[in-house]
Structure formats: structure tokens, C-alpha cells
XYZ file of C-alpha atoms in Angstrom:
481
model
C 11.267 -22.498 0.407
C 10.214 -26.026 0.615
C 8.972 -28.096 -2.287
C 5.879 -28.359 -0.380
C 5.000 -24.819 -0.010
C 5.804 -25.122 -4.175
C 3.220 -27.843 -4.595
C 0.864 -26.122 -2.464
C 0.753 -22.855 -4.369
C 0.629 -24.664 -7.842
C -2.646 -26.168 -6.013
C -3.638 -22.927 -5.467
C -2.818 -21.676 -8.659
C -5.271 -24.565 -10.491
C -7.976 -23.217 -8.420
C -8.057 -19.534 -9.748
C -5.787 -19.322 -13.217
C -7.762 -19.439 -16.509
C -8.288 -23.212 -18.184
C -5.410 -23.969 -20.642
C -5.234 -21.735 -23.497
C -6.994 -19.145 -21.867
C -7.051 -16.172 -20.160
C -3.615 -14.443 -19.856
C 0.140 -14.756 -18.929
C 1.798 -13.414 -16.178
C 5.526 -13.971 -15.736
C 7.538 -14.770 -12.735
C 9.117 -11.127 -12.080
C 12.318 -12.675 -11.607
C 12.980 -15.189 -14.219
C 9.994 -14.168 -17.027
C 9.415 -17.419 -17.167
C 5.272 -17.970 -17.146
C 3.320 -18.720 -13.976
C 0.123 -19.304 -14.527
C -2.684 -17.493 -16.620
C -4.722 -15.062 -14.821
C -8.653 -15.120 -16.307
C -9.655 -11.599 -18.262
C -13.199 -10.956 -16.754
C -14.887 -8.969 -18.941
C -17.509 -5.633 -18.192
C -20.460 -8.555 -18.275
C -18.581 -10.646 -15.554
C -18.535 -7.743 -13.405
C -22.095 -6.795 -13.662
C -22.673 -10.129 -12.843
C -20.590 -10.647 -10.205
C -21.947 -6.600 -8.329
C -25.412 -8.657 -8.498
C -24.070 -11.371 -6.483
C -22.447 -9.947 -3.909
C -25.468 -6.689 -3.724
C -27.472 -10.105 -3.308
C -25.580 -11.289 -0.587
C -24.900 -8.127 1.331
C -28.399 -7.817 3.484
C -28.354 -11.380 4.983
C -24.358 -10.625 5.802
C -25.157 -7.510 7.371
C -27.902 -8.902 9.594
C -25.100 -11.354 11.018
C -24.320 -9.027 13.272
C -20.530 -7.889 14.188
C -19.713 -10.650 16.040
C -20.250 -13.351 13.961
C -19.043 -10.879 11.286
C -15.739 -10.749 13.095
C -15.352 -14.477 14.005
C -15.079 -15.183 10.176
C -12.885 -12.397 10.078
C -10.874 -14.256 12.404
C -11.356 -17.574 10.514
C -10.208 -16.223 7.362
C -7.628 -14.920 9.459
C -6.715 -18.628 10.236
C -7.355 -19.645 6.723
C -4.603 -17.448 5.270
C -1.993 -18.562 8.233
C -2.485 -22.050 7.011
C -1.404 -21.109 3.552
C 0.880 -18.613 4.412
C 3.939 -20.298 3.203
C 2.293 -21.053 -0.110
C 0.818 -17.545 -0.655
C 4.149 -15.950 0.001
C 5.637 -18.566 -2.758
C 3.056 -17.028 -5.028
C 3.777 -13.347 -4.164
C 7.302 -13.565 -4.421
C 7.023 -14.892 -7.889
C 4.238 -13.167 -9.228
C 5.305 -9.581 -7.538
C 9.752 -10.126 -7.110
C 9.709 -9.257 -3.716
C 11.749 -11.977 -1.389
C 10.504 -14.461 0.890
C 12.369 -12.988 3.561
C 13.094 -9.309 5.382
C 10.439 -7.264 4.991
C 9.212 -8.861 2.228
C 6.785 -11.722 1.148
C 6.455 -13.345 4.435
C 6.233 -10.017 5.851
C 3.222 -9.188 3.945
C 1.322 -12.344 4.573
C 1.524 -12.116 8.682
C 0.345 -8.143 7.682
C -2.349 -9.323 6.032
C -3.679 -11.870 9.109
C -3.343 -9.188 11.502
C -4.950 -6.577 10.039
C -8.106 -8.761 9.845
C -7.852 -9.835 13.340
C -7.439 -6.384 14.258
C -10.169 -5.407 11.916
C -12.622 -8.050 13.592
C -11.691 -7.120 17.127
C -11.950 -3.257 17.045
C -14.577 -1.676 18.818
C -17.213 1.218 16.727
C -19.572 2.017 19.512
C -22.577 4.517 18.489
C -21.147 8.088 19.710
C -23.516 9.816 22.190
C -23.937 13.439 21.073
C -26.590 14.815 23.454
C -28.551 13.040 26.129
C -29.917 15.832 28.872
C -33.422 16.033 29.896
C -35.183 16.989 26.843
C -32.946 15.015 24.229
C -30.805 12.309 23.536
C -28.755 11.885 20.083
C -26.818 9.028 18.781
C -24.119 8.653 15.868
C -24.392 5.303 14.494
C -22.625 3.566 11.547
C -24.018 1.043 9.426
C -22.939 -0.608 6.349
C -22.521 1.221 3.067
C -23.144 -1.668 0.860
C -21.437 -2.898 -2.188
C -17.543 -1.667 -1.610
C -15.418 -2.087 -4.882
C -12.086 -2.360 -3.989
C -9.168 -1.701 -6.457
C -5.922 -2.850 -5.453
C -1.798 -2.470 -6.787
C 0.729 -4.736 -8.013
C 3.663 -3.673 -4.998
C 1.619 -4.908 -2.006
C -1.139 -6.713 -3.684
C -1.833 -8.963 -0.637
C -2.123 -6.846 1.854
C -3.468 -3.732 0.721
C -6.005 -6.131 -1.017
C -6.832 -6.670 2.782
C -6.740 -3.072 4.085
C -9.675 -2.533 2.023
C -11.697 -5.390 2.044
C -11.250 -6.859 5.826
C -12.986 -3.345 7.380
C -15.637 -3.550 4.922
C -16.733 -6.847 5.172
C -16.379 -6.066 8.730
C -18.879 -3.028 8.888
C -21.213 -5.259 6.942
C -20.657 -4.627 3.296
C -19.795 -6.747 0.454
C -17.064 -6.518 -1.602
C -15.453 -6.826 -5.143
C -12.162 -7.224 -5.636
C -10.225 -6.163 -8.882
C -6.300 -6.696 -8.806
C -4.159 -5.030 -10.541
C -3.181 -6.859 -14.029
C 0.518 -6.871 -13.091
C -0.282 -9.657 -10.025
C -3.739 -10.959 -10.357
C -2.750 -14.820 -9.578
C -1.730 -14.151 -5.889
C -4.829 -12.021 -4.878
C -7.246 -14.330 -5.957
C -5.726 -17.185 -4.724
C -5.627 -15.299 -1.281
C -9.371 -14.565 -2.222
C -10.009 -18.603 -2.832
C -8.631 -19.273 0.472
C -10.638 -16.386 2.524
C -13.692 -18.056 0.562
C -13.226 -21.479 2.080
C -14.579 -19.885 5.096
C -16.755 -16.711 3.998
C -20.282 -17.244 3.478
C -21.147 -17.364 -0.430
C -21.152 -14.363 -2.634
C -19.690 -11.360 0.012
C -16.448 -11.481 -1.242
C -15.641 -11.583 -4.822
C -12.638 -11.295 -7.011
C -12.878 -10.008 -10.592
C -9.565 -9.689 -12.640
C -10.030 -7.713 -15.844
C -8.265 -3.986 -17.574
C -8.807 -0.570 -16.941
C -12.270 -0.677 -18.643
C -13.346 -3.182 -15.853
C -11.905 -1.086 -13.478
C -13.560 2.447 -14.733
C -16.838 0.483 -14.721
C -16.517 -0.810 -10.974
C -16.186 2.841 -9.952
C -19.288 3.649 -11.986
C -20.942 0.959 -11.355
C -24.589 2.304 -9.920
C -25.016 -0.512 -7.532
C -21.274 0.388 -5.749
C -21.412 2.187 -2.516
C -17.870 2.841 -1.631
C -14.432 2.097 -4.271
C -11.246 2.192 -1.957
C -8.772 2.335 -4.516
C -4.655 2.602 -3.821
C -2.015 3.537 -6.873
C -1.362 6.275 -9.248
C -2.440 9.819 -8.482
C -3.597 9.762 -12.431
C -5.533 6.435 -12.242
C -7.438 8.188 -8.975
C -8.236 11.075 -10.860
C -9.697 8.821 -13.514
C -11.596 6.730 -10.534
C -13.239 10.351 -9.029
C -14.456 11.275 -12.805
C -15.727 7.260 -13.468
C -17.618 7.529 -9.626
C -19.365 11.044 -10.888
C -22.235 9.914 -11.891
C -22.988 7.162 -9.147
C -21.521 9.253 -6.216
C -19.944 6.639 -4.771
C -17.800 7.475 -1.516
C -13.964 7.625 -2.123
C -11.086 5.886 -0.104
C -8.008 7.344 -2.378
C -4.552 6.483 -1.678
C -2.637 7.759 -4.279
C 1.392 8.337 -5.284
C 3.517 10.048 -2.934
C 7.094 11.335 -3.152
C 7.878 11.245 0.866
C 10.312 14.029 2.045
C 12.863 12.760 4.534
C 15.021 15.456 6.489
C 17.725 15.135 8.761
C 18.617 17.524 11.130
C 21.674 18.900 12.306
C 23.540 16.428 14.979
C 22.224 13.407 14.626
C 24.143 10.424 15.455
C 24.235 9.158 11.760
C 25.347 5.343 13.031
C 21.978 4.905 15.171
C 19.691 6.016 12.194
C 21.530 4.580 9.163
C 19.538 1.478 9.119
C 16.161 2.647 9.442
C 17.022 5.550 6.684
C 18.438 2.645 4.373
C 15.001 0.584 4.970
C 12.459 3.311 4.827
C 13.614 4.040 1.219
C 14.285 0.406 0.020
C 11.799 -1.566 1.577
C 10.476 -3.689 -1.488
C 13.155 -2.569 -3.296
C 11.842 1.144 -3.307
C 8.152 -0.047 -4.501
C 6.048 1.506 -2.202
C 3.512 4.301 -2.067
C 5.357 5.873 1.791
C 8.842 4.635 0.576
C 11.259 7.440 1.588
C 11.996 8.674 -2.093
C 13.622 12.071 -1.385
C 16.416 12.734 1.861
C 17.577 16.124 2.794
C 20.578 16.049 5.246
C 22.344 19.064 6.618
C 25.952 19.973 5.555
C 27.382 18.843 9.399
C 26.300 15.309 8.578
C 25.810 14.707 4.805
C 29.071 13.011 3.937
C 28.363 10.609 7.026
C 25.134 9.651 5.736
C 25.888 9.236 2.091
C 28.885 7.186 3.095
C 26.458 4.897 5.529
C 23.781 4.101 3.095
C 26.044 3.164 0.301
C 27.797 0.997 2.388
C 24.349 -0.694 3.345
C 23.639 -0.681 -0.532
C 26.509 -2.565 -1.718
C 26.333 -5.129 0.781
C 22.213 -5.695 0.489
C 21.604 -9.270 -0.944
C 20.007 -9.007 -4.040
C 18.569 -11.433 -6.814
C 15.821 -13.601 -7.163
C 13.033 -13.790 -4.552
C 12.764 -17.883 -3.633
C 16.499 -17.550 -2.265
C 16.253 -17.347 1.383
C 19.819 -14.974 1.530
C 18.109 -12.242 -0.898
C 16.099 -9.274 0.814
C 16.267 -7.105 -2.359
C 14.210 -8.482 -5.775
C 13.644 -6.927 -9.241
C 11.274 -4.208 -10.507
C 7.995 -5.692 -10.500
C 7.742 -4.925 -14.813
C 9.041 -3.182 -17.482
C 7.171 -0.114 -17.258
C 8.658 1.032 -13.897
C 12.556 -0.084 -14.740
C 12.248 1.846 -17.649
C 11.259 4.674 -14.830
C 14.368 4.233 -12.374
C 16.574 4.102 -15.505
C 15.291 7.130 -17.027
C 15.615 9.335 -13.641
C 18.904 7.757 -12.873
C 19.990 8.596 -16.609
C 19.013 12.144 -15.819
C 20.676 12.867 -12.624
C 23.889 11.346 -13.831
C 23.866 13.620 -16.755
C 23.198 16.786 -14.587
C 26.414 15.735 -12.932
C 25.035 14.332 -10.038
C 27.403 12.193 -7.961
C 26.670 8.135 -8.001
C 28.215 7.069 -5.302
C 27.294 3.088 -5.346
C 24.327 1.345 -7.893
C 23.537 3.893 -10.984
C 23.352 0.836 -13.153
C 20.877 -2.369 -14.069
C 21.880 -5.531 -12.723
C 21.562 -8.071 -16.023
C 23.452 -10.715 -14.546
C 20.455 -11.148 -12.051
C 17.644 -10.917 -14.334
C 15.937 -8.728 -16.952
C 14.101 -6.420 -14.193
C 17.025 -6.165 -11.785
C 18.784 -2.539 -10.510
C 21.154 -2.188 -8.574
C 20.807 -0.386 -5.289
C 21.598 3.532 -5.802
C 22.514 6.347 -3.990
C 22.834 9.560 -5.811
C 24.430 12.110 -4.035
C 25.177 15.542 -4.799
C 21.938 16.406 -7.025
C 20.317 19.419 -7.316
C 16.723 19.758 -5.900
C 15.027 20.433 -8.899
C 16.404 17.045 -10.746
C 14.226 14.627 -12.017
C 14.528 11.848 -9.716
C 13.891 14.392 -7.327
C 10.834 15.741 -8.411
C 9.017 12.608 -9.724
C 8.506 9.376 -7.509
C 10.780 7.001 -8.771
C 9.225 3.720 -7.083
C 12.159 1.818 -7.309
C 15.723 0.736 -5.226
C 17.490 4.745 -6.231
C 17.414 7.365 -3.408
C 18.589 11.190 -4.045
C 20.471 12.440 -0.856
C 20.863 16.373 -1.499
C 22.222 18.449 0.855
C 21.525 21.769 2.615
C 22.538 24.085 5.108
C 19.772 26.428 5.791
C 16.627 24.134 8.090
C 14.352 26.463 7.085
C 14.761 25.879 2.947
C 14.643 22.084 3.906
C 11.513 22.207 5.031
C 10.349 24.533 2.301
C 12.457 22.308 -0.388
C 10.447 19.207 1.157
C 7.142 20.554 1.218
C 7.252 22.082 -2.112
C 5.573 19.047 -3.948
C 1.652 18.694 -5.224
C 2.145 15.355 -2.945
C 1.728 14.415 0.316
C 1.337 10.938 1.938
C 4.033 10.451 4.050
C 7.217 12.214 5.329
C 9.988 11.586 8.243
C 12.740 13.915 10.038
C 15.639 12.172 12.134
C 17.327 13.785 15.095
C 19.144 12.875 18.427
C 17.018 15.241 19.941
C 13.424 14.353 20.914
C 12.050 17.576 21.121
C 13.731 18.931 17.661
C 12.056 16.400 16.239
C 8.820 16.867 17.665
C 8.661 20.438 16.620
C 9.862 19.419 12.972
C 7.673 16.920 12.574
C 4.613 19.599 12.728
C 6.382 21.811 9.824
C 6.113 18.753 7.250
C 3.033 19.141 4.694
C 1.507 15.117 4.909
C -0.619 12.935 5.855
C 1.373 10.864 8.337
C 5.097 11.861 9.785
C 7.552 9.537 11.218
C 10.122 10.423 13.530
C 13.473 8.522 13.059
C 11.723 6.113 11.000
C 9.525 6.048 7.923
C 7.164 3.789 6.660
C 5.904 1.902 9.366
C 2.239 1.089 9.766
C 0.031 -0.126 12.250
C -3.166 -1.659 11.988
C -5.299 0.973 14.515
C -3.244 4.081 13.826
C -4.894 5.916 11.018
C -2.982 6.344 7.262
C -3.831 8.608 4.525
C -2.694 11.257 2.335
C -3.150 14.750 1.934
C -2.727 17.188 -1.477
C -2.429 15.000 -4.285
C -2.037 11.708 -2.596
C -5.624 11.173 -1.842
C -7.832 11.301 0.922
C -9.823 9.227 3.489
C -8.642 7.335 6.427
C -7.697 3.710 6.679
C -6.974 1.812 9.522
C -8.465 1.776 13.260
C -11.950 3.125 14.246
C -11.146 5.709 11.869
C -11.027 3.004 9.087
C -13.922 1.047 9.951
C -15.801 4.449 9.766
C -14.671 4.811 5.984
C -16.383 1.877 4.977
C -19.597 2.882 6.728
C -22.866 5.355 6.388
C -23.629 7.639 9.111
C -26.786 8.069 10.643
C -28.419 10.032 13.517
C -30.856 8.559 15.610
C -32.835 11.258 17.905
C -35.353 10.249 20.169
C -36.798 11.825 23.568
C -34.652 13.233 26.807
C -34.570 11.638 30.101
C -37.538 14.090 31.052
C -39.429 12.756 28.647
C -38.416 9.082 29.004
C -39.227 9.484 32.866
């Protein structure tokens, strides 16, 4: 990372952080050394800033989509321009590296998902048009979106909310979570060089500005991504206004893999899915179920991938694998580590913190031979520790996998197409990947099912989230003749 992209984010960072001696610090994950100070909005600011942008939202709506989407596209531009120092930011603020799929990874995500956003087609759906009548589906803006983000992919989930709404028309505000508030407003400042005044704003604050955006009477629509708790808290707060719900919550995906697979051709893709951003992510692979023919082959393959991983702070261009983004969740991966090894389970690389690295570091960990009912089983971990347990019986892996109140994502691996096909149907969630996990794309539809949440993002399908319905039904050719 050059010392220009570091002069360019401090830049950035003097146009968002709180004047000296206010607001609050946020640490570098890495090093804990302070980066800037994020401002503390308060329950007032927010009011005030739901007026703005409720202000704002008619005269962006009458733009029309196609201007709509050609500032999409410019603030598309916008962030491209400042990728390098945005990613600086992120990998600081959040831990994650610069490089593999990591910081820089997250800021191309976030450009095109809005282009894709401002280019997708929502055409009114025809539902009847004979002689006597013709029907049409139509979507139109919802109006004042409040969208509440995470600290493990602050950047771009921040976008998977806000670029389809803005797109469909509405306004948005933007709360971040307090663990990485510097690097979503600053990618809010530089969307705002070329949005019109007042449609997007961001509003950093605690829980208690959060409850209040989802109970806010003027909010149309919260999208909100994290904790299955925290969205139980966000359906109560949105009660009384009704708002419309985008949830997408905590998952604990389910990885199985069947009997002959060629354990070399898979090994890589098994190792990302569960450690990509060092295991901090909603659709991470958190719990892998391999069959007694291959088991010692896999375990063997991913802890040789583990031990070799480059690990350690995020600005060196040779790491792929950073720290815990804060205390709260290394305290989690220690705990359910701590558990498994004193059930007897088997750790075959990792098991330990890294302090050598830094105060937030873990080492990469395979656990192998654990029963299914262990803790780090059971409970997402979030974090660079995946359980591998074994089985012999297809039919109790399925029933072992789907036997959680979660569901967002889940994968099976085979050699064999079809196997895998028919697998893939038994799994109980939202999306299933087949000899892969994780991967996203910006018009194939995501979302979770039992406790992880519920509404679509992404695609038409996404763009319809962030919109009201309405029917418009009006005479038949006959009549029209």
C-alpha cells in the first residue's frame, strides 16, 4: 500500500471523523492503535437527518430510473477513484487484508453491485390483458429506507442495501455498525460528491439510534444484516410503524461431503468458503460433515492449507488472513475452541491465539474428531476455527446438518454432478452451493430462511424489496377499441 493511498484516506478520514476531542475512538483492528474518532449522533440527529432525506425523496423519485441509474453509475466511478484509499481504511478499521478476498475485494464488490443495481431491468408485469381487461404490476418507491449495516463487510453490504433503494427511488439512512463507522461514511462522503443533496445519509450512533431508525414513523423499509438477536429486536422496534423488513440474520452454514469425491480438486474452495475474512462472515462455511471414505483426506488437506495461510496484519501485501475484528468475538472463537478441546476433540493445526501478531489474532484451526452436539458446532463461531466431524450414514448428515433453528446458506461437494444435484435439494436454506460456498452474485437472489431472516436481496428480486406494489386496472382491448 502506497503512502499515497495513506494520505488519501487520512483526507478522507478529516472529512467524516468527529472534531478533536470529540466523538469516539476506534482502533486499528490490528495494532489498537487509534484511527480516527467516529461522531456519536444522537436520537435528535437522526430525527433530523429522516426529515432531510423524507424531504428529498419526492424530487429524487421523479428523476426517473435513468437518471437515477446514471448517478448510480457515477457513484460507481466515484468509489473506483478512491478505491485504493477506502480499502486502506477498511483494512484498518475492520483487520481484513488488502489482498485475497479481502479489502480490495470488497471495494470492486461494492462498484459492481451498483452498476448492476443501476442497469437491471423492473418492467411492470402484465397480469391480464384480453378483451374485457388489462392488469398491470407496477413497483414504485417505498420511501425513506433505513439501512443498518455490520462491522465484517461494512462496505459492501452497506451497498447491498442502499444502491437498490436509491435505485427504486427511495432515500436512505445509513447507520454503521459502532465497531467500523469511519470507513462507511467515508464511502458515504465519496458517493455524496456525486448524489444529489439529502438522499443519502449516514448517521453513526448506539443501539438506541438504531432501535429508533426501525421505529422511526417516517421509515418505509429497514434492511438490516447481523445478529439473529439484534433482528428480533429490529421486528419488535418496527411494530408499531410497520415498516417492511429486509432481515439477514446469523447463520451456521452446513457443509457436507459426499462419498468419493476427489478431495485434491475441492480442498481449496472448502478451505476458502470457511475462512474467507478470516471466518467473519454471515454464509462462511462454519460446520463440514465428510464421510468416513474421505475424512482423513480432508482433515489432512485443510490443515495443510491452514498452516501455510499468511497471516498478520492487514497493510502487508503477503497476508490474506487478519485478526478478529474486536474483543467480543475472540473471546467467542476462544471459548468454543476451549470447549471442543476439553470434550477431547482432536486439534489438528491452530487451537491457539496468535499474540505474537497482535492482541486480536487466532490462529487458523481445524478441529477434527468432535462430536456433533459440541459447542463450536452448534453455535456460529464467526471466526478462522472450522469443526470437521465425520459420518458414515448420508442420510444422518443431512439430518445432522439440517437440525439447526438457522438457515442462510449451505454447500455439498461431490465428483458427481448429479449426486450433487439431488443433495443439494435435501439441505434446509436459503441458498446452496455446489462444490463451493459463499459465493455471491449481484443478480442471483440471497436470503435466509428459519432463523436467518427473510427477504430477497439482489437482482430483480432485490430491487422489488425496496419497492411498493401496486395494481393498475384499466379497460380490455374491447373496450379500448
Amino acid at each position: 500500500m502506497s503512502e499515497t493511498a495513506a494520505s488519501a484516506a487520512a483526507a478522507l478520514l478529516d472529512r467524516i471523523q468527529a472534531p478533536e476531542g470529540g466523538g469516539r475512538e476506534i482502533p486499528d483492528a490490528a495494532t489498537r492503535d487509534v484511527i480516527g474518532r467516529a461522531p456519536v449522533h444522537s436520537v435528535s440527529d437522526l430525527d433530523a437527518a429522516i426529515a432531510r432525506v423524507k424531504a428529498a425523496q419526492p424530487s429524487w423519485e421523479a428523476l426517473g430510473h435513468e437518471k437515477r441509474s446514471a448517478l448510480l453509475v457515477a457513484a460507481a466511478d466515484a468509489i473506483d477513484a478512491h478505491a485504493e484509499a477506502l480499502a486502506y481504511l477498511l483494512s484498518r478499521e475492520q483487520g481484513k487484508p488488502l489482498n485475497g478476498p479481502n479489502a480490495r475485494f470488497e471495494l470492486g464488490a461494492c462498484s459492481a453491485w451498483l452498476r448492476t443495481n443501476a442497469a437491471t431491468v423492473l418492467d411492470p408485469q402484465v397480469l391480464v390483458d384480453d378483451e374485457t381487461l388489462h392488469a398491470e404490476l407496477v413497483y414504485k418507491a417505498a420511501g425513506v429506507v433505513g439501512a443498518i449495516g455490520p462491522w465484517n463487510w461494512p462496505l459492501m453490504i452497506t451497498i447491498w442495501q442502499i444502491g437498490p433503494s436509491l435505485r427504486m427511488g427511495n432515500t436512505v439512512v445509513a447507520k454503521p455498525s459502532e465497531y467500523t463507522p469511519l470507513s462507511v461514511l467515508a464511502l458515504l462522503a465519496v458517493m455524496n460528491d456525486v448524489l444529489p443533496a439529502d438522499v443519502l445519509i449516514g448517521v453513526s450512533g448506539d443501539r438506541e439510534v438504531g432501535a429508533r431508525l426501525a421505529s422511526h414513523p417516517d421509515i418505509a423499509k429497514v434492511m438490516f444484516t447481523g445478529s439473529t438477536a439484534t433482528g428480533r429486536r429490529i421486528i419488535e422496534s418496527s411494530a408499531g410503524n410497520l415498516a417492511r423488513l429486509t432481515l439477514e440474520l446469523g447463520g451456521n452454514d452446513a457443509g457436507i461431503v459426499l462419498p468419493g469425491t476427489d478431495v485434491a480438486a475441492i480442498a481449496e474452495d472448502l478451505f476458502w468458503g470457511a475462512f474467507i475474512n478470516t471466518g467473519q462472515t454471515c454464509a462462511a462455511l462454519k460446520r463440514l460433515y465428510v464421510h468416513d471414505s474421505v475424512y482423513d483426506e480432508v482433515v489432512d488437506a485443510l490443515a495443510g492449507i491452514a498452516a501455510s495461510v499468511p497471516i498478520g496484519n492487514g497493510l502487508d501485501e503477503n497476508n490474506v488472513l487478519g485478526p478478529l475484528q474486536n474483543r467480543a468475538q475472540f473471546d467467542i472463537v476462544s471459548r468454543l475452541v476451549e470447549e471442543a478441546k476439553s470434550r477431547g476433540a482432536r486439534v489438528v493445526t491452530g487451537g491457539e491465539a496468535a499474540p505474537e501478531l497482535g492482541e486480536l489474532f487466532y490462529r487458523p484451526t481445524i478441529i477434527a474428531d468432535i462430536d456433533n452436539d459440541a459447542a463450536l458446532v452448534q453455535e456460529e463461531q464467526f471466526g478462522p476455527a472450522l469443526p470437521v466431524i465425520r459420518y458414515s450414514d448420508v442420510d444422518e448428515a443431512f439430518e445432522l446438518a439440517n437440525a439447526v433453528e438457522v438457515g442462510l446458506g449451505a454447500s455439498v461437494w461431490s465428483s458427481d454432478p448429479d449426486a450433487a444435484r439431488e443433495a443439494a435439494t435435501r439441505m434446509e436454506s436459503g441458498t446452496v452451493w455446489i462444490n463451493s460456498h459463499g459465493g455471491l452474485h449481484p443478480m442471483v437472489p440471497f436470503g435466509g430462511v428459519k432463523s436467518s431472516g427473510y427477504g430477497l436481496e439482489f437482482g430483480v428480486e432485490g430491487l422489488k424489496s425496496v419497492a411498493v406494489s401496486q395494481v393498475v386496472s384499466g379497460p380490455g382491448r374491447k373496450a379500448q377499441a
